[in-house]
XYZ file of C-alpha atoms in Angstrom:
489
model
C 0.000 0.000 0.000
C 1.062 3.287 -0.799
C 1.566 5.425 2.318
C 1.991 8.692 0.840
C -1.570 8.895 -0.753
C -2.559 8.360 2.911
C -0.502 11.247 4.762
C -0.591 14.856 3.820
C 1.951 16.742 5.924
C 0.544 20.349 7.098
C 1.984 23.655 6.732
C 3.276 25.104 10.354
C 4.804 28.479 10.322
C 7.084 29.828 13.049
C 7.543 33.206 14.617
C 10.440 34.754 16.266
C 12.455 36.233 13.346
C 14.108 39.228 13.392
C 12.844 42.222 12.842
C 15.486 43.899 10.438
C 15.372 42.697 7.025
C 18.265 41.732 4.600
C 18.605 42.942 1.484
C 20.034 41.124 -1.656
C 23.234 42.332 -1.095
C 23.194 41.078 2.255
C 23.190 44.785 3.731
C 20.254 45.569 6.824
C 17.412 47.418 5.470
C 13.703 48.838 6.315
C 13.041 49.711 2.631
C 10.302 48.067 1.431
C 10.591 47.929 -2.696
C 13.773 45.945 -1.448
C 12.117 43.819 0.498
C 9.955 43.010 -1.811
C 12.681 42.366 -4.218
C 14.664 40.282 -2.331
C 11.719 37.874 -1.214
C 10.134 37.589 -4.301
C 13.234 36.725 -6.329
C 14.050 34.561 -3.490
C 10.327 32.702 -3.516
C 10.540 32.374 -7.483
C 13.968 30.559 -7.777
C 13.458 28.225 -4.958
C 9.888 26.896 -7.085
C 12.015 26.675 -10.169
C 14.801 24.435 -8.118
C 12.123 22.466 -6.072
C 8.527 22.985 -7.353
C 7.719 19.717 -9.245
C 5.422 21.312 -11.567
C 9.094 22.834 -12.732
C 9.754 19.870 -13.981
C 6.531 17.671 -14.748
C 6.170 17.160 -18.204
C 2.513 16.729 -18.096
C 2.133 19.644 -17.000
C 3.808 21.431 -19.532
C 2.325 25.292 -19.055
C 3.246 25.323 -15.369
C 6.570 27.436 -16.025
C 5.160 29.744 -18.736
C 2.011 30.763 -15.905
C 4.889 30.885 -13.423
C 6.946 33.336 -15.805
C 3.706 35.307 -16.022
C 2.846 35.641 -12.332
C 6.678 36.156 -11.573
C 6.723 39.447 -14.377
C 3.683 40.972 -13.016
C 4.546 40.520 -9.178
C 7.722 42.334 -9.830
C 6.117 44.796 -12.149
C 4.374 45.845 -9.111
C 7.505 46.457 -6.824
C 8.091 50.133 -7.926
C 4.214 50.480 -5.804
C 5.412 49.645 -2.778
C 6.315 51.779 -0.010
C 4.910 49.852 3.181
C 4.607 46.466 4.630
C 1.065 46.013 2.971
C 2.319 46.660 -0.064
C 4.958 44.170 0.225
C 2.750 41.706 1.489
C -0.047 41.829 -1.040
C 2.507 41.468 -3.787
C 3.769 38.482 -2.285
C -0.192 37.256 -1.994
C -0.979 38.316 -4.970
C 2.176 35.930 -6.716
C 1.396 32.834 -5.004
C -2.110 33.009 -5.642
C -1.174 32.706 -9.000
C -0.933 28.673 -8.486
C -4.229 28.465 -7.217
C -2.684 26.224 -4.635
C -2.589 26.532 -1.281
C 0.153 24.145 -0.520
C 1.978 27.393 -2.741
C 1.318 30.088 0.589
C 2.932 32.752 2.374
C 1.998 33.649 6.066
C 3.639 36.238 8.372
C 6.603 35.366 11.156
C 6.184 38.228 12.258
C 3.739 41.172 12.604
C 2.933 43.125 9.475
C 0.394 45.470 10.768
C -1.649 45.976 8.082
C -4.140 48.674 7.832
C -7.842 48.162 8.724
C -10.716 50.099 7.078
C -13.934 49.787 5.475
C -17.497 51.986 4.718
C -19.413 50.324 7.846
C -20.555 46.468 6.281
C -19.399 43.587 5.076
C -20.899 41.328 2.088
C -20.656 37.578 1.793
C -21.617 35.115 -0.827
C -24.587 33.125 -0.961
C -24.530 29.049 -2.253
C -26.030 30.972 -5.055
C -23.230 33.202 -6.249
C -24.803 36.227 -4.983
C -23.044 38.421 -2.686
C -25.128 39.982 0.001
C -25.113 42.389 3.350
C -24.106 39.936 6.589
C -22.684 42.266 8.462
C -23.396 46.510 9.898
C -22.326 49.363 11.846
C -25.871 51.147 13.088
C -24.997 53.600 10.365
C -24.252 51.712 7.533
C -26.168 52.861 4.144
C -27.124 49.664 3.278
C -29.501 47.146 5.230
C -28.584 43.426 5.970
C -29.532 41.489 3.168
C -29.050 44.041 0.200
C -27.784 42.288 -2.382
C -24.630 43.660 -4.343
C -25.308 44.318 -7.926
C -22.014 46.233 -9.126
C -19.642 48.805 -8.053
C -18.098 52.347 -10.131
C -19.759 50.297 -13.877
C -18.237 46.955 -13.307
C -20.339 43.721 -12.144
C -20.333 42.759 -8.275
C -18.604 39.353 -9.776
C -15.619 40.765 -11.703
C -14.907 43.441 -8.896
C -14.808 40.349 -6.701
C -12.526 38.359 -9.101
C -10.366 41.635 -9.508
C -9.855 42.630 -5.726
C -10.873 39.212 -3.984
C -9.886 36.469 -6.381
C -6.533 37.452 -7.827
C -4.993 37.581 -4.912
C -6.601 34.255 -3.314
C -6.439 31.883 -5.941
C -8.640 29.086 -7.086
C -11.597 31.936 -7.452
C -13.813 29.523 -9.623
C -14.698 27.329 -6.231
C -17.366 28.190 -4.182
C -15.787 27.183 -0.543
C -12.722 30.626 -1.940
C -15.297 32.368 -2.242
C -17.265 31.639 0.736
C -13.788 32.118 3.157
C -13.074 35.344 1.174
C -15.640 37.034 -0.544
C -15.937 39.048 2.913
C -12.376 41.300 2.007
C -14.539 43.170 -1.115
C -14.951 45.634 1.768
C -12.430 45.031 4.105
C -9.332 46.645 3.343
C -6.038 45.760 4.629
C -3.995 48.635 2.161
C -3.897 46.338 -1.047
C -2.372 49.130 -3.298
C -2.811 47.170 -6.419
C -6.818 47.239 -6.391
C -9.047 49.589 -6.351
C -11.355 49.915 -3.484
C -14.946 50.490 -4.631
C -16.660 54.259 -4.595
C -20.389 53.996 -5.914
C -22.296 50.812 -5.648
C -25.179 49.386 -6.620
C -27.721 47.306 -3.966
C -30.529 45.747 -4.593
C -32.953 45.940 -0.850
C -36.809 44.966 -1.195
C -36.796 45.098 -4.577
C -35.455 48.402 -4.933
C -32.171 49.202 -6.467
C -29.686 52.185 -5.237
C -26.308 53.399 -5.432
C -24.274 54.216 -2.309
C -21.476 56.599 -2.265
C -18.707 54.384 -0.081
C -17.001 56.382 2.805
C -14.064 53.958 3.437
C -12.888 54.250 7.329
C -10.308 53.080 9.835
C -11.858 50.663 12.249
C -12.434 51.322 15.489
C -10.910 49.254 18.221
C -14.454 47.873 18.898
C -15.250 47.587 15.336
C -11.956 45.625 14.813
C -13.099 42.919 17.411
C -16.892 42.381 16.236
C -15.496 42.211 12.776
C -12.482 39.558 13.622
C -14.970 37.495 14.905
C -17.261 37.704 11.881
C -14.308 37.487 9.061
C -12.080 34.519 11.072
C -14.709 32.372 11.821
C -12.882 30.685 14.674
C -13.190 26.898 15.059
C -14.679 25.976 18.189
C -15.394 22.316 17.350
C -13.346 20.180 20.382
C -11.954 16.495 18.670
C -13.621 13.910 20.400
C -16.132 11.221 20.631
C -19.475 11.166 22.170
C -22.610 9.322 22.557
C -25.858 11.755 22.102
C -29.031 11.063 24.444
C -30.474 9.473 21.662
C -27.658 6.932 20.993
C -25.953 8.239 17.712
C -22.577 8.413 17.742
C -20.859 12.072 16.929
C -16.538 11.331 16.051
C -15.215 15.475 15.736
C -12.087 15.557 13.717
C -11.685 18.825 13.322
C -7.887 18.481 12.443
C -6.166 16.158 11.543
C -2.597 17.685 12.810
C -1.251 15.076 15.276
C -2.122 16.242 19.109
C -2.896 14.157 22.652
C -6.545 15.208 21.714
C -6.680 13.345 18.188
C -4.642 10.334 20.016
C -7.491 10.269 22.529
C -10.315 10.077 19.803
C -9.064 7.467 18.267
C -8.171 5.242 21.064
C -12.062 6.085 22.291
C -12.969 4.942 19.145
C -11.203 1.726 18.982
C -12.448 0.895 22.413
C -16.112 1.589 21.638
C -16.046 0.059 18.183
C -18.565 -3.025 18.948
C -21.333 -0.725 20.363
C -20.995 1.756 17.848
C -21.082 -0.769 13.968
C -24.499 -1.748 15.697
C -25.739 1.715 16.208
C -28.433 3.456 14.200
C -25.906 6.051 13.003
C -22.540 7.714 13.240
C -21.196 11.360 12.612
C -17.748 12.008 11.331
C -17.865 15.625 11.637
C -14.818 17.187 9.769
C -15.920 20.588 9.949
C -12.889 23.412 10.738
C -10.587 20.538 9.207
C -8.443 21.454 6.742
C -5.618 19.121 6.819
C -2.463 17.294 8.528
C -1.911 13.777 8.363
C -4.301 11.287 6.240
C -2.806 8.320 8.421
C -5.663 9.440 11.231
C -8.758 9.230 8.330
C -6.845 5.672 7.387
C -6.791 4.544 10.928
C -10.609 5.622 11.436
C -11.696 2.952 8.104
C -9.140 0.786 9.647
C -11.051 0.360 13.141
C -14.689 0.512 11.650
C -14.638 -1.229 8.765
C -11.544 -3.363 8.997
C -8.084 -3.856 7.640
C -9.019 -4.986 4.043
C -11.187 -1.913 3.561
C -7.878 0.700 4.579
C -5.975 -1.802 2.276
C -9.080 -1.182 -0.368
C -8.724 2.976 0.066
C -8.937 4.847 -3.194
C -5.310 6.344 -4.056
C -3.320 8.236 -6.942
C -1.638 5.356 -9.045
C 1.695 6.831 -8.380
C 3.006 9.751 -6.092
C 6.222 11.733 -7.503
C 8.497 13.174 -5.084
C 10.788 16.119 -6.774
C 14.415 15.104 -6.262
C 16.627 17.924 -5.247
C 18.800 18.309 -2.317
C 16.510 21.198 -0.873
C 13.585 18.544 -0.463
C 15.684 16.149 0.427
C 16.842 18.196 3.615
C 13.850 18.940 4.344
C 12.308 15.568 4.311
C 15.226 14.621 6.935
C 14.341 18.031 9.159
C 10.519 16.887 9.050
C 11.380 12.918 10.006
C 13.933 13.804 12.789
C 11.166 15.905 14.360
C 8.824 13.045 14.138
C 10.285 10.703 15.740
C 9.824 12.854 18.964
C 6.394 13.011 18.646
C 3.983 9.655 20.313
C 1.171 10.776 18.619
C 2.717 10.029 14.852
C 1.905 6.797 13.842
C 5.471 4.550 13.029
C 3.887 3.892 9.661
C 4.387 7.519 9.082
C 7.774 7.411 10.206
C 8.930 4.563 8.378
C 7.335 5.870 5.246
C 9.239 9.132 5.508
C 12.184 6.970 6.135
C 11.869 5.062 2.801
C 10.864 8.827 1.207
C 14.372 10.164 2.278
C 16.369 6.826 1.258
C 15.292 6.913 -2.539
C 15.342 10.453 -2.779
C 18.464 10.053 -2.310
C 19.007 7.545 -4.452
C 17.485 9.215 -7.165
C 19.448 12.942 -6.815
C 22.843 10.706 -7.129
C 21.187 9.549 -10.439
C 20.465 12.786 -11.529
C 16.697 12.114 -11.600
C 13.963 14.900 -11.304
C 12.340 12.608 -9.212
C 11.333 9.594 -7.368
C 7.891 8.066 -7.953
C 6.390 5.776 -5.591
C 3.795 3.675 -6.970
C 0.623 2.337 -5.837
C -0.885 -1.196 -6.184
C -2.837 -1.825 -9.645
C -6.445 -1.176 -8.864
C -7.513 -4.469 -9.770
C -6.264 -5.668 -6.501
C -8.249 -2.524 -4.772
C -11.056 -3.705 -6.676
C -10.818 -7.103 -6.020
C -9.917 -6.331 -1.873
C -12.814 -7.513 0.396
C -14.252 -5.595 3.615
C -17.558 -5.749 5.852
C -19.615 -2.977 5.521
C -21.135 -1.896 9.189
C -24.855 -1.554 10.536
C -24.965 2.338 10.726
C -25.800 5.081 8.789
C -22.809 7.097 8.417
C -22.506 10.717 7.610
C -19.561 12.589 6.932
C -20.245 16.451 7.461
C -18.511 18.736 5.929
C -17.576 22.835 5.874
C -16.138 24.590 3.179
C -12.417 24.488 4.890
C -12.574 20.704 4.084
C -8.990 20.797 2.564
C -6.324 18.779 1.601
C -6.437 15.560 3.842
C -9.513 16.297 4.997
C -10.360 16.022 1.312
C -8.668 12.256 1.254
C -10.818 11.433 4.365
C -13.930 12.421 2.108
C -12.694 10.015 -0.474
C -12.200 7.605 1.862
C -15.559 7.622 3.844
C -17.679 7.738 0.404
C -15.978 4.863 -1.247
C -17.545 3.249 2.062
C -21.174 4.420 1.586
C -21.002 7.303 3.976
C -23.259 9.781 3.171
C -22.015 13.511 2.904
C -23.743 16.001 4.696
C -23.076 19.648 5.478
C -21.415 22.094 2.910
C -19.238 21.801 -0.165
C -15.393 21.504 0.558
C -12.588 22.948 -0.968
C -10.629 21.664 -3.783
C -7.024 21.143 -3.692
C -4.117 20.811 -6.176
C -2.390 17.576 -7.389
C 0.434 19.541 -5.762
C 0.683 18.319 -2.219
C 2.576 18.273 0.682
C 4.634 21.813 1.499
C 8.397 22.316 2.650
C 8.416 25.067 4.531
C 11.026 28.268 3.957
C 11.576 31.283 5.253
C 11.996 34.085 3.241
C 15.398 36.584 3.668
C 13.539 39.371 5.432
C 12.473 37.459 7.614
C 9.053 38.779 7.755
C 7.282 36.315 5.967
C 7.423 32.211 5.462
C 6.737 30.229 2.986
C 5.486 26.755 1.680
C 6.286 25.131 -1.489
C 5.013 21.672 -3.018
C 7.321 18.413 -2.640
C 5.062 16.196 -4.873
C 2.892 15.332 -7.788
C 0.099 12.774 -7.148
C -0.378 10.717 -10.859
C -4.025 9.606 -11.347
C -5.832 10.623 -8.626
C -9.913 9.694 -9.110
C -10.598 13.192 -7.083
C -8.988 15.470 -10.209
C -7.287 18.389 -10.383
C -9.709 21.870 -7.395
C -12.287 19.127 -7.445
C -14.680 19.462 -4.590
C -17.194 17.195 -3.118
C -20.636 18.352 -2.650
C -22.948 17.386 -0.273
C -26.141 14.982 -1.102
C -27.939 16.797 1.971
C -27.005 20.524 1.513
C -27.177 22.420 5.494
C -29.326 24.868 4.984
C -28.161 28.458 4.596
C -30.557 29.193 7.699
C -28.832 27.144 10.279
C -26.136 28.587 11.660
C -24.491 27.177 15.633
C -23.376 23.761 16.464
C -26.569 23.417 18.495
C -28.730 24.269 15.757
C -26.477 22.295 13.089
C -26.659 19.002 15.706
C -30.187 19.131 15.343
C -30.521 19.261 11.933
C -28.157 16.072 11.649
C -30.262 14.213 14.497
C -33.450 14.904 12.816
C -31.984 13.491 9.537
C -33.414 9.371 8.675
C -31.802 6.659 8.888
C -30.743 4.910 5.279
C -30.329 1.555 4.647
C -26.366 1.183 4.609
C -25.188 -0.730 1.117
C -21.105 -1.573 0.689
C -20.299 -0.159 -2.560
């Protein structure tokens, strides 16, 4: 079995850099258009030496779009004069891949400006983008839907000061996590914020003159809470009064809490595959190791179905010396760690050995290959007596995504909203950048035949409705949902 279509490694960034930057000439500097220079230049050459899209000749118009983004990014360095300008650049370049194992984050405190004309707009499942969110004086009611702003459509604003600089704007779930920065402004210098806009409220249609503002420090706090949406679902398992089981994997980043779950789960296994029904709920999960989703199949529906799992035919690990490093930084942490399983480790063990092997023969990479599917096909597994749902948010991300495949090539139904869609592109190595101000991630891998294709989300056969909104109200809604007769596909 191939381990590395079951493990997705997440993404951590560290803080505690300095706070003086270095310029290319290795000289201490606060200027920003340097900055910018520096990192960028920095960020480009490390994808051509290590991005495997640099050298995946079935993807052949990976370097050409990378030329492209790379041109206009530094096209735009002449614009900046402060760290918001620098850091939408960056944003703005590794968009571009409409990947987000291709990210930047800050190590260290950009302080970017906060303003906006007193509301916030969101979009709807239908594409719409409507009023969620008001000061008392705001000129627009909750609701009011957003027709265009200064001539040009409420969609292609979006797309032009929302989706350029967040990638992968064609899925709804980029949308849904984003669409609320049309007017929230954090000093993007390379858009331009809307003035006159049209609403449509009760049927009536109007145009608003915008009076962007700084936020105040009370305004900042109601609208964190509305724009980060923090997760608040605790891993666990638990028995509800009326016997269904609820599993919470809300990350899947190894932790004593994730341990715990699954041990609970192992231990009450017999009492719950003769329950009426069981809820996987992945919501707020959007990635970390794939092993835990394999280990869930594993205990419920038995070895041969984890054997059975639906994988990419072969996984291709870019061969340079970079990767290779940090493959050996990544397992040496590991091995520390309780809560990783030693599959994991030995995998990464056999990851770094024929990387190796294949950088000595000057190959561009190393491609571990999965069993033929007739012997998935053929595999045998018991199916088990409950329904199962898997629900589902639109974070639902990289091995989150996997776990989706996983639970749906066992009959589980999906439940909840839409996920994300992620690249073939996976698993990051993580850089900083030479100012020190920002990290970075880049890909390490190509998966080759995946069944889930290339931002391809699931969707949910029982949409949560738009009005339900808590995880009181949404734990209703799943309770109150029948049972279905469970058939092993």
């Amino acid at each position: 079995m191939l381990s590395s279509s079951k493990l997705v490694l997440c993404f951590l960034l560290v803080g505690g850099l300095p706070d003086a930057a270095v310029g290319a000439s290795g000289e201490i500097t606060n200027n920003w258009r340097d900055i910018a220079r520096s990192d960028l230049v920095y960020l480009h050459r490390d994808i051509l030496r290590n991005h495997p899209g640099a050298v995946n000749v079935q993807d052949p118009p990976f370097l050409s779009r990378e030329k492209q983004a790379f041109h206009l990014a530094h096209s735009r360095i002449p614009s900046v004069s402060n760290a918001a300008g620098y850091f939408w650049l960056m944003r703005g370049y590794v968009a571009s891949f409409n990947n987000g194992h291709v990210a930047i984050a800050p190590a260290q405190e950009l302080r970017l400006p906060e303003s906006w004309p007193g509301f916030l707009t969101e979009y709807t499942d239908d594409n719409e983008q409507v009023v969620v969110y008001r000061a008392a004086d705001a000129p627009v009611p909750l609701g009011a839907k957003l027709l265009s702003c200064d001539g040009v459509s409420a969609e292609m604003t979006a797309h032009r000061n929302i989706g350029e600089f967040t990638g992968a704007w064609q899925l709804l779930a980029q949308r849904k996590l984003s669409g609320y920065r049309l007017f929230f402004d954090q000093g993007n210098p390379f858009v331009s914020r809307p003035v006159k806009c049209d609403f449509l409220a009760k049927g009536v249609r109007k145009r608003i003159q915008l009076h962007w503002r700084e936020l105040t420090e009370s305004e900042k706090s109601n609208v964190s809470d509305r724009v980060v949406q923090p997760d608040s679902h605790s891993i666990g398992l638990r028995r509800l009064s009326d016997g269904i089981w609820w599993l919470t994997l809300s990350s899947f980043i190894g932790s004593d809490e994730l341990d715990a779950a699954i041990k609970k789960l192992d231990a009450h296994r017999k009492e719950i595959i003769r329950s009426s029904r069981l809820v996987i709920d992945l919501r707020g999960n959007d990635g970390g190791m794939s092993d835990y989703a394999t280990e869930v199949v594993r205990i419920l529906w038995g070895q041969a179905a984890a054997d059975a799992l639906p994988a990419p035919d072969a996984v291709d690990f870019r061969a340079t010396k970079d990767n290779l490093e940090w493959w050996k930084s990544a397992f040496s942490e590991l091995v520390q760690q309780p809560t990783v399983p030693d599959t994991t480790k030995n995998w990464i063990a056999d990851v770094i050995s024929n990387l190796s092997t294949a950088i000595k023969a000057k190959h561009p990479f190393y491609s571990a290959q999965e069993e033929p599917s007739a012997a998935k096909q053929n595999a045998k597994h018991s199916g088990i007596s409950p329904t199962v749902y898997v629900l589902t948010d639109h974070r639902c991300y990289s091995s989150c995504l996997n776990a989706v495949d996983y639970f749906r090539s066992l009959g589980a139904v999906q439940i909840g909203q839409e996920t994300n869609g992620d690249s073939l592109y996976m698993d990051s190595r993580k850089l900083s950048l030479p100012s020190g101000r920002l990290a970075a991630s880049v890909p390490l891998e190509v998966l080759r035949n995946r069944l889930r294709g290339d931002l391809v989300t699931w969707k949910p056969e029982i949409p949560l409705p738009a009005h339900i909104k808590g995880d009181d109200a949404v734990e209703s809604w799943v309770t109150s949902l029948p049972e279905r007769s469970h058939v092993v596909p």
